[in-house]
């Protein structure tokens, strides 16, 4: 989120109930002084509102606004930011395959997949997939899983037992495990490891990745599976 602001926007905070230039800006855009916080993406001339958001102050809400603002201004949305844009809706589906290491990598490459995790249901190795139902339907996801031989029968009545040590097997065996990643980034990179993936990294992540590669034996803390903000803070100590 910080990278999106730094790279593509000039952030400005305008307070309400303050006289002077800040009051003038509120009046220019018709913002009431009593309203709850709102965010606007405006054109470079500071005249036209491209996107306005109010009420959804979450990280996801901001990223949606940022992406919509870039599109409205006819600017390219970088791959690393596009990964985190979507409807905000989430659904899950579970698939069984001969090897969940391979299955997770294959499923993680599919459009609309947000994250994956490995586990067992009954005696079957499975991958639980979280996806955006507005970007890919469960039917389309299941058809793709069948084509990739990742949709074998399993005991649907058995509970899911997660195996965190098997999650993102390709990433876990690479130096990239020390790089702070969002769940979606880790899922995509796990599917693409061995090929170029740096377009999926924000500028700040690329800088840290270069440092890790330059000092592979450094005392880097494991970042895989950790919250993004906490992992960044730990890596920079």
PDB file of C-alpha atoms in Angstrom:
ATOM      1  CA  UNK A   1       0.000   0.000   0.000  1.00  0.00           C
ATOM      2  CA  UNK A   2       2.844   2.384   0.850  1.00  0.00           C
ATOM      3  CA  UNK A   3       4.540   1.586  -2.453  1.00  0.00           C
ATOM      4  CA  UNK A   4       1.327   2.297  -4.348  1.00  0.00           C
ATOM      5  CA  UNK A   5       1.144   5.734  -2.720  1.00  0.00           C
ATOM      6  CA  UNK A   6       4.824   6.561  -3.193  1.00  0.00           C
ATOM      7  CA  UNK A   7       5.051   5.394  -6.783  1.00  0.00           C
ATOM      8  CA  UNK A   8       1.809   6.628  -8.291  1.00  0.00           C
ATOM      9  CA  UNK A   9       0.240   9.363  -6.172  1.00  0.00           C
ATOM     10  CA  UNK A  10       0.944  12.584  -4.302  1.00  0.00           C
ATOM     11  CA  UNK A  11      -0.817  12.067  -0.955  1.00  0.00           C
ATOM     12  CA  UNK A  12      -2.518  15.101   0.564  1.00  0.00           C
ATOM     13  CA  UNK A  13      -4.427  15.235   3.849  1.00  0.00           C
ATOM     14  CA  UNK A  14      -7.171  17.837   4.094  1.00  0.00           C
ATOM     15  CA  UNK A  15      -8.656  18.330   7.542  1.00  0.00           C
ATOM     16  CA  UNK A  16     -12.266  19.333   8.084  1.00  0.00           C
ATOM     17  CA  UNK A  17     -13.373  22.206  10.268  1.00  0.00           C
ATOM     18  CA  UNK A  18     -10.139  24.096   9.547  1.00  0.00           C
ATOM     19  CA  UNK A  19     -10.262  27.546   8.023  1.00  0.00           C
ATOM     20  CA  UNK A  20      -8.055  28.739   5.194  1.00  0.00           C
ATOM     21  CA  UNK A  21      -6.836  26.702   2.249  1.00  0.00           C
ATOM     22  CA  UNK A  22      -8.132  23.404   3.649  1.00  0.00           C
ATOM     23  CA  UNK A  23     -11.673  24.790   3.865  1.00  0.00           C
ATOM     24  CA  UNK A  24     -11.308  26.030   0.276  1.00  0.00           C
ATOM     25  CA  UNK A  25     -10.357  22.546  -0.907  1.00  0.00           C
ATOM     26  CA  UNK A  26     -13.374  21.011   0.853  1.00  0.00           C
ATOM     27  CA  UNK A  27     -15.649  23.526  -0.795  1.00  0.00           C
ATOM     28  CA  UNK A  28     -14.017  23.000  -4.192  1.00  0.00           C
ATOM     29  CA  UNK A  29     -14.917  19.305  -4.098  1.00  0.00           C
ATOM     30  CA  UNK A  30     -18.179  19.670  -2.238  1.00  0.00           C
ATOM     31  CA  UNK A  31     -17.041  17.766   0.851  1.00  0.00           C
ATOM     32  CA  UNK A  32     -19.092  18.613   3.967  1.00  0.00           C
ATOM     33  CA  UNK A  33     -17.004  19.598   6.976  1.00  0.00           C
ATOM     34  CA  UNK A  34     -18.970  17.283   9.254  1.00  0.00           C
ATOM     35  CA  UNK A  35     -18.525  14.107   7.177  1.00  0.00           C
ATOM     36  CA  UNK A  36     -16.532  11.035   8.125  1.00  0.00           C
ATOM     37  CA  UNK A  37     -13.196  10.686   6.315  1.00  0.00           C
ATOM     38  CA  UNK A  38     -13.317  10.141   2.587  1.00  0.00           C
ATOM     39  CA  UNK A  39     -10.609   9.628  -0.028  1.00  0.00           C
ATOM     40  CA  UNK A  40     -10.479  10.996  -3.543  1.00  0.00           C
ATOM     41  CA  UNK A  41      -8.202  10.363  -6.453  1.00  0.00           C
ATOM     42  CA  UNK A  42      -8.078  13.535  -8.517  1.00  0.00           C
ATOM     43  CA  UNK A  43      -6.488  14.370 -11.852  1.00  0.00           C
ATOM     44  CA  UNK A  44      -3.024  16.003 -11.965  1.00  0.00           C
ATOM     45  CA  UNK A  45      -4.650  19.424 -12.394  1.00  0.00           C
ATOM     46  CA  UNK A  46      -6.438  18.883  -9.061  1.00  0.00           C
ATOM     47  CA  UNK A  47      -9.763  19.675 -10.675  1.00  0.00           C
ATOM     48  CA  UNK A  48     -11.647  16.478 -11.435  1.00  0.00           C
ATOM     49  CA  UNK A  49     -12.433  13.609  -9.076  1.00  0.00           C
ATOM     50  CA  UNK A  50     -11.585  10.304 -10.752  1.00  0.00           C
ATOM     51  CA  UNK A  51     -12.615   8.061  -7.851  1.00  0.00           C
ATOM     52  CA  UNK A  52     -14.131   8.741  -4.433  1.00  0.00           C
ATOM     53  CA  UNK A  53     -14.329   6.262  -1.585  1.00  0.00           C
ATOM     54  CA  UNK A  54     -16.055   6.646   1.736  1.00  0.00           C
ATOM     55  CA  UNK A  55     -16.680   4.151   4.484  1.00  0.00           C
ATOM     56  CA  UNK A  56     -14.305   1.369   3.417  1.00  0.00           C
ATOM     57  CA  UNK A  57     -11.053   2.318   5.116  1.00  0.00           C
ATOM     58  CA  UNK A  58      -9.499  -1.124   4.897  1.00  0.00           C
ATOM     59  CA  UNK A  59      -6.287  -1.938   3.070  1.00  0.00           C
ATOM     60  CA  UNK A  60      -8.359  -3.675   0.419  1.00  0.00           C
ATOM     61  CA  UNK A  61     -10.612  -0.643   0.051  1.00  0.00           C
ATOM     62  CA  UNK A  62      -7.671   1.673  -0.468  1.00  0.00           C
ATOM     63  CA  UNK A  63      -6.049  -0.609  -3.018  1.00  0.00           C
ATOM     64  CA  UNK A  64      -9.302  -0.816  -4.972  1.00  0.00           C
ATOM     65  CA  UNK A  65      -9.423   2.972  -5.006  1.00  0.00           C
ATOM     66  CA  UNK A  66      -5.806   3.232  -6.119  1.00  0.00           C
ATOM     67  CA  UNK A  67      -6.330   0.789  -8.965  1.00  0.00           C
ATOM     68  CA  UNK A  68      -9.544   2.460 -10.079  1.00  0.00           C
ATOM     69  CA  UNK A  69      -7.811   5.837 -10.020  1.00  0.00           C
ATOM     70  CA  UNK A  70      -4.969   4.622 -12.209  1.00  0.00           C
ATOM     71  CA  UNK A  71      -7.391   3.096 -14.699  1.00  0.00           C
ATOM     72  CA  UNK A  72      -9.546   6.222 -14.756  1.00  0.00           C
ATOM     73  CA  UNK A  73      -6.494   8.314 -15.562  1.00  0.00           C
ATOM     74  CA  UNK A  74      -5.559   5.814 -18.308  1.00  0.00           C
ATOM     75  CA  UNK A  75      -2.331   4.818 -16.554  1.00  0.00           C
ATOM     76  CA  UNK A  76      -1.034   1.276 -16.412  1.00  0.00           C
ATOM     77  CA  UNK A  77      -1.683  -0.700 -13.264  1.00  0.00           C
ATOM     78  CA  UNK A  78       1.580  -2.539 -12.426  1.00  0.00           C
ATOM     79  CA  UNK A  79       1.433  -6.311 -12.031  1.00  0.00           C
ATOM     80  CA  UNK A  80       2.313  -6.216  -8.332  1.00  0.00           C
ATOM     81  CA  UNK A  81      -0.613  -3.896  -7.633  1.00  0.00           C
ATOM     82  CA  UNK A  82      -3.030  -5.652  -9.991  1.00  0.00           C
ATOM     83  CA  UNK A  83      -2.518  -8.835  -7.950  1.00  0.00           C
ATOM     84  CA  UNK A  84      -4.364  -7.224  -5.059  1.00  0.00           C
ATOM     85  CA  UNK A  85      -7.256  -5.751  -7.001  1.00  0.00           C
ATOM     86  CA  UNK A  86     -10.564  -7.517  -7.230  1.00  0.00           C
ATOM     87  CA  UNK A  87     -14.108  -7.498  -5.972  1.00  0.00           C
ATOM     88  CA  UNK A  88     -13.153  -8.004  -2.332  1.00  0.00           C
ATOM     89  CA  UNK A  89     -15.318 -11.133  -2.262  1.00  0.00           C
ATOM     90  CA  UNK A  90     -13.789 -14.462  -1.272  1.00  0.00           C
ATOM     91  CA  UNK A  91     -14.835 -18.078  -1.633  1.00  0.00           C
ATOM     92  CA  UNK A  92     -13.053 -21.373  -1.035  1.00  0.00           C
ATOM     93  CA  UNK A  93     -12.842 -24.703  -2.816  1.00  0.00           C
ATOM     94  CA  UNK A  94     -10.794 -27.807  -2.024  1.00  0.00           C
ATOM     95  CA  UNK A  95      -9.094 -30.105  -4.523  1.00  0.00           C
ATOM     96  CA  UNK A  96      -7.235 -33.383  -4.151  1.00  0.00           C
ATOM     97  CA  UNK A  97      -4.211 -34.543  -6.124  1.00  0.00           C
ATOM     98  CA  UNK A  98      -1.348 -37.007  -5.972  1.00  0.00           C
ATOM     99  CA  UNK A  99       1.066 -34.423  -4.531  1.00  0.00           C
ATOM    100  CA  UNK A 100      -0.071 -31.222  -2.870  1.00  0.00           C
ATOM    101  CA  UNK A 101       3.326 -29.572  -3.488  1.00  0.00           C
ATOM    102  CA  UNK A 102       2.767 -29.836  -7.223  1.00  0.00           C
ATOM    103  CA  UNK A 103      -0.966 -29.229  -6.988  1.00  0.00           C
ATOM    104  CA  UNK A 104      -0.545 -26.023  -5.005  1.00  0.00           C
ATOM    105  CA  UNK A 105       1.897 -24.655  -7.586  1.00  0.00           C
ATOM    106  CA  UNK A 106      -0.467 -25.454 -10.461  1.00  0.00           C
ATOM    107  CA  UNK A 107      -3.598 -24.102  -8.812  1.00  0.00           C
ATOM    108  CA  UNK A 108      -1.795 -21.004  -7.575  1.00  0.00           C
ATOM    109  CA  UNK A 109      -1.154 -19.870 -11.138  1.00  0.00           C
ATOM    110  CA  UNK A 110      -4.849 -19.638 -12.041  1.00  0.00           C
ATOM    111  CA  UNK A 111      -6.523 -16.279 -12.618  1.00  0.00           C
ATOM    112  CA  UNK A 112      -8.688 -15.239  -9.684  1.00  0.00           C
ATOM    113  CA  UNK A 113      -6.897 -17.409  -7.100  1.00  0.00           C
ATOM    114  CA  UNK A 114      -6.033 -15.311  -4.050  1.00  0.00           C
ATOM    115  CA  UNK A 115      -4.248 -17.818  -1.828  1.00  0.00           C
ATOM    116  CA  UNK A 116      -3.727 -21.527  -1.259  1.00  0.00           C
ATOM    117  CA  UNK A 117      -2.827 -23.842   1.583  1.00  0.00           C
ATOM    118  CA  UNK A 118      -1.955 -27.504   1.726  1.00  0.00           C
ATOM    119  CA  UNK A 119      -3.505 -30.119   3.957  1.00  0.00           C
ATOM    120  CA  UNK A 120      -5.231 -33.477   4.307  1.00  0.00           C
ATOM    121  CA  UNK A 121      -8.864 -34.504   4.144  1.00  0.00           C
ATOM    122  CA  UNK A 122      -9.229 -38.089   5.195  1.00  0.00           C
ATOM    123  CA  UNK A 123      -6.335 -39.902   3.536  1.00  0.00           C
ATOM    124  CA  UNK A 124      -6.040 -37.504   0.602  1.00  0.00           C
ATOM    125  CA  UNK A 125      -3.548 -34.727  -0.013  1.00  0.00           C
ATOM    126  CA  UNK A 126      -5.547 -31.601  -0.785  1.00  0.00           C
ATOM    127  CA  UNK A 127      -5.143 -27.910  -1.501  1.00  0.00           C
ATOM    128  CA  UNK A 128      -7.654 -25.402  -0.195  1.00  0.00           C
ATOM    129  CA  UNK A 129      -8.012 -22.555  -2.669  1.00  0.00           C
ATOM    130  CA  UNK A 130      -9.313 -19.109  -1.794  1.00  0.00           C
ATOM    131  CA  UNK A 131     -10.550 -17.259  -4.872  1.00  0.00           C
ATOM    132  CA  UNK A 132     -12.445 -14.193  -6.008  1.00  0.00           C
ATOM    133  CA  UNK A 133     -15.787 -15.476  -7.368  1.00  0.00           C
ATOM    134  CA  UNK A 134     -16.192 -12.387  -9.526  1.00  0.00           C
ATOM    135  CA  UNK A 135     -12.904 -13.073 -11.313  1.00  0.00           C
ATOM    136  CA  UNK A 136     -13.287 -16.834 -11.673  1.00  0.00           C
ATOM    137  CA  UNK A 137     -16.323 -19.026 -11.061  1.00  0.00           C
ATOM    138  CA  UNK A 138     -16.022 -22.194  -9.005  1.00  0.00           C
ATOM    139  CA  UNK A 139     -17.057 -24.175 -12.086  1.00  0.00           C
ATOM    140  CA  UNK A 140     -14.264 -22.666 -14.188  1.00  0.00           C
ATOM    141  CA  UNK A 141     -11.808 -23.236 -11.349  1.00  0.00           C
ATOM    142  CA  UNK A 142     -12.863 -26.879 -11.038  1.00  0.00           C
ATOM    143  CA  UNK A 143     -12.594 -27.447 -14.780  1.00  0.00           C
ATOM    144  CA  UNK A 144      -9.075 -26.039 -14.759  1.00  0.00           C
ATOM    145  CA  UNK A 145      -8.167 -28.245 -11.796  1.00  0.00           C
ATOM    146  CA  UNK A 146      -9.409 -31.308 -13.683  1.00  0.00           C
ATOM    147  CA  UNK A 147      -7.317 -30.431 -16.736  1.00  0.00           C
ATOM    148  CA  UNK A 148      -4.253 -30.208 -14.496  1.00  0.00           C
ATOM    149  CA  UNK A 149      -5.066 -33.516 -12.747  1.00  0.00           C
ATOM    150  CA  UNK A 150      -5.665 -31.691  -9.496  1.00  0.00           C
ATOM    151  CA  UNK A 151      -9.250 -32.803  -8.899  1.00  0.00           C
ATOM    152  CA  UNK A 152      -9.158 -36.400  -7.711  1.00  0.00           C
ATOM    153  CA  UNK A 153     -11.975 -37.795  -5.531  1.00  0.00           C
ATOM    154  CA  UNK A 154     -11.608 -37.391  -1.768  1.00  0.00           C
ATOM    155  CA  UNK A 155     -13.682 -37.862   1.372  1.00  0.00           C
ATOM    156  CA  UNK A 156     -15.694 -34.642   1.454  1.00  0.00           C
ATOM    157  CA  UNK A 157     -17.024 -35.528   4.930  1.00  0.00           C
ATOM    158  CA  UNK A 158     -13.575 -35.504   6.468  1.00  0.00           C
ATOM    159  CA  UNK A 159     -12.334 -32.298   8.068  1.00  0.00           C
ATOM    160  CA  UNK A 160      -9.485 -30.262   6.593  1.00  0.00           C
ATOM    161  CA  UNK A 161      -6.179 -30.685   8.444  1.00  0.00           C
ATOM    162  CA  UNK A 162      -3.678 -27.992   7.464  1.00  0.00           C
ATOM    163  CA  UNK A 163       0.025 -28.769   6.945  1.00  0.00           C
ATOM    164  CA  UNK A 164       1.744 -25.367   7.263  1.00  0.00           C
ATOM    165  CA  UNK A 165       5.233 -26.821   6.763  1.00  0.00           C
ATOM    166  CA  UNK A 166       4.195 -27.980   3.297  1.00  0.00           C
ATOM    167  CA  UNK A 167       2.673 -24.668   2.217  1.00  0.00           C
ATOM    168  CA  UNK A 168       4.437 -22.928  -0.710  1.00  0.00           C
ATOM    169  CA  UNK A 169       6.950 -25.744  -1.071  1.00  0.00           C
ATOM    170  CA  UNK A 170       8.847 -24.042  -3.906  1.00  0.00           C
ATOM    171  CA  UNK A 171       9.134 -20.762  -2.014  1.00  0.00           C
ATOM    172  CA  UNK A 172      10.070 -22.516   1.222  1.00  0.00           C
ATOM    173  CA  UNK A 173      13.127 -24.050  -0.462  1.00  0.00           C
ATOM    174  CA  UNK A 174      14.289 -20.737  -1.942  1.00  0.00           C
ATOM    175  CA  UNK A 175      15.836 -17.527  -0.608  1.00  0.00           C
ATOM    176  CA  UNK A 176      12.524 -15.868  -1.423  1.00  0.00           C
ATOM    177  CA  UNK A 177      11.233 -17.329   1.855  1.00  0.00           C
ATOM    178  CA  UNK A 178      13.003 -14.434   3.571  1.00  0.00           C
ATOM    179  CA  UNK A 179      11.196 -11.774   1.543  1.00  0.00           C
ATOM    180  CA  UNK A 180       7.966 -10.359   3.036  1.00  0.00           C
ATOM    181  CA  UNK A 181       5.109 -11.245   0.679  1.00  0.00           C
ATOM    182  CA  UNK A 182       1.351 -11.002   0.749  1.00  0.00           C
ATOM    183  CA  UNK A 183      -0.529 -14.306   0.632  1.00  0.00           C
ATOM    184  CA  UNK A 184      -1.398 -13.711  -3.016  1.00  0.00           C
ATOM    185  CA  UNK A 185       2.183 -12.856  -3.947  1.00  0.00           C
ATOM    186  CA  UNK A 186       3.479 -15.979  -2.207  1.00  0.00           C
ATOM    187  CA  UNK A 187       0.887 -18.085  -4.027  1.00  0.00           C
ATOM    188  CA  UNK A 188       1.771 -16.657  -7.440  1.00  0.00           C
ATOM    189  CA  UNK A 189       5.536 -16.800  -6.927  1.00  0.00           C
ATOM    190  CA  UNK A 190       5.291 -20.395  -5.705  1.00  0.00           C
ATOM    191  CA  UNK A 191       3.645 -21.173  -9.048  1.00  0.00           C
ATOM    192  CA  UNK A 192       6.246 -19.248 -11.033  1.00  0.00           C
ATOM    193  CA  UNK A 193       9.508 -20.010  -9.205  1.00  0.00           C
ATOM    194  CA  UNK A 194      12.291 -20.857 -11.633  1.00  0.00           C
ATOM    195  CA  UNK A 195      10.931 -18.210 -13.991  1.00  0.00           C
ATOM    196  CA  UNK A 196      11.017 -14.442 -13.706  1.00  0.00           C
ATOM    197  CA  UNK A 197       8.701 -13.169 -10.978  1.00  0.00           C
ATOM    198  CA  UNK A 198      10.069  -9.728 -10.128  1.00  0.00           C
ATOM    199  CA  UNK A 199       7.149  -8.004 -11.857  1.00  0.00           C
ATOM    200  CA  UNK A 200       5.081  -9.342  -8.943  1.00  0.00           C
ATOM    201  CA  UNK A 201       7.235  -7.431  -6.424  1.00  0.00           C
ATOM    202  CA  UNK A 202       6.710  -3.818  -5.441  1.00  0.00           C
ATOM    203  CA  UNK A 203       9.708  -1.453  -5.637  1.00  0.00           C
ATOM    204  CA  UNK A 204      10.322  -1.768  -1.901  1.00  0.00           C
ATOM    205  CA  UNK A 205      10.235  -5.551  -2.119  1.00  0.00           C
ATOM    206  CA  UNK A 206      12.627  -5.518  -5.079  1.00  0.00           C
ATOM    207  CA  UNK A 207      15.139  -3.471  -3.101  1.00  0.00           C
ATOM    208  CA  UNK A 208      14.994  -5.870  -0.153  1.00  0.00           C
ATOM    209  CA  UNK A 209      15.155  -8.891  -2.495  1.00  0.00           C
ATOM    210  CA  UNK A 210      18.372  -7.485  -4.008  1.00  0.00           C
ATOM    211  CA  UNK A 211      19.853  -7.191  -0.505  1.00  0.00           C
ATOM    212  CA  UNK A 212      18.893 -10.780   0.351  1.00  0.00           C
ATOM    213  CA  UNK A 213      20.444 -12.084  -2.852  1.00  0.00           C
ATOM    214  CA  UNK A 214      23.609 -10.087  -2.227  1.00  0.00           C
ATOM    215  CA  UNK A 215      23.926 -11.530   1.291  1.00  0.00           C
ATOM    216  CA  UNK A 216      22.291 -14.984   1.129  1.00  0.00           C
ATOM    217  CA  UNK A 217      23.966 -16.162   4.345  1.00  0.00           C
ATOM    218  CA  UNK A 218      22.778 -13.204   6.364  1.00  0.00           C
ATOM    219  CA  UNK A 219      20.603 -13.660   9.441  1.00  0.00           C
ATOM    220  CA  UNK A 220      17.377 -13.031   7.576  1.00  0.00           C
ATOM    221  CA  UNK A 221      14.236 -13.979   9.531  1.00  0.00           C
ATOM    222  CA  UNK A 222      11.742 -16.311   7.871  1.00  0.00           C
ATOM    223  CA  UNK A 223       9.052 -14.124   6.295  1.00  0.00           C
ATOM    224  CA  UNK A 224       6.934 -16.798   4.623  1.00  0.00           C
ATOM    225  CA  UNK A 225       3.553 -17.030   6.316  1.00  0.00           C
ATOM    226  CA  UNK A 226       4.124 -13.924   8.445  1.00  0.00           C
ATOM    227  CA  UNK A 227       1.953 -10.766   8.280  1.00  0.00           C
ATOM    228  CA  UNK A 228       3.430  -8.436   5.685  1.00  0.00           C
ATOM    229  CA  UNK A 229       4.015  -5.438   7.943  1.00  0.00           C
ATOM    230  CA  UNK A 230       5.574  -7.477  10.752  1.00  0.00           C
ATOM    231  CA  UNK A 231       7.803  -9.335   8.293  1.00  0.00           C
ATOM    232  CA  UNK A 232       9.098  -6.063   6.822  1.00  0.00           C
ATOM    233  CA  UNK A 233       9.829  -4.698  10.283  1.00  0.00           C
ATOM    234  CA  UNK A 234      11.717  -7.885  11.251  1.00  0.00           C
ATOM    235  CA  UNK A 235      13.750  -7.912   8.016  1.00  0.00           C
ATOM    236  CA  UNK A 236      14.940  -4.342   8.549  1.00  0.00           C
ATOM    237  CA  UNK A 237      16.176  -4.741  12.113  1.00  0.00           C
TER     238      UNK A 237
END
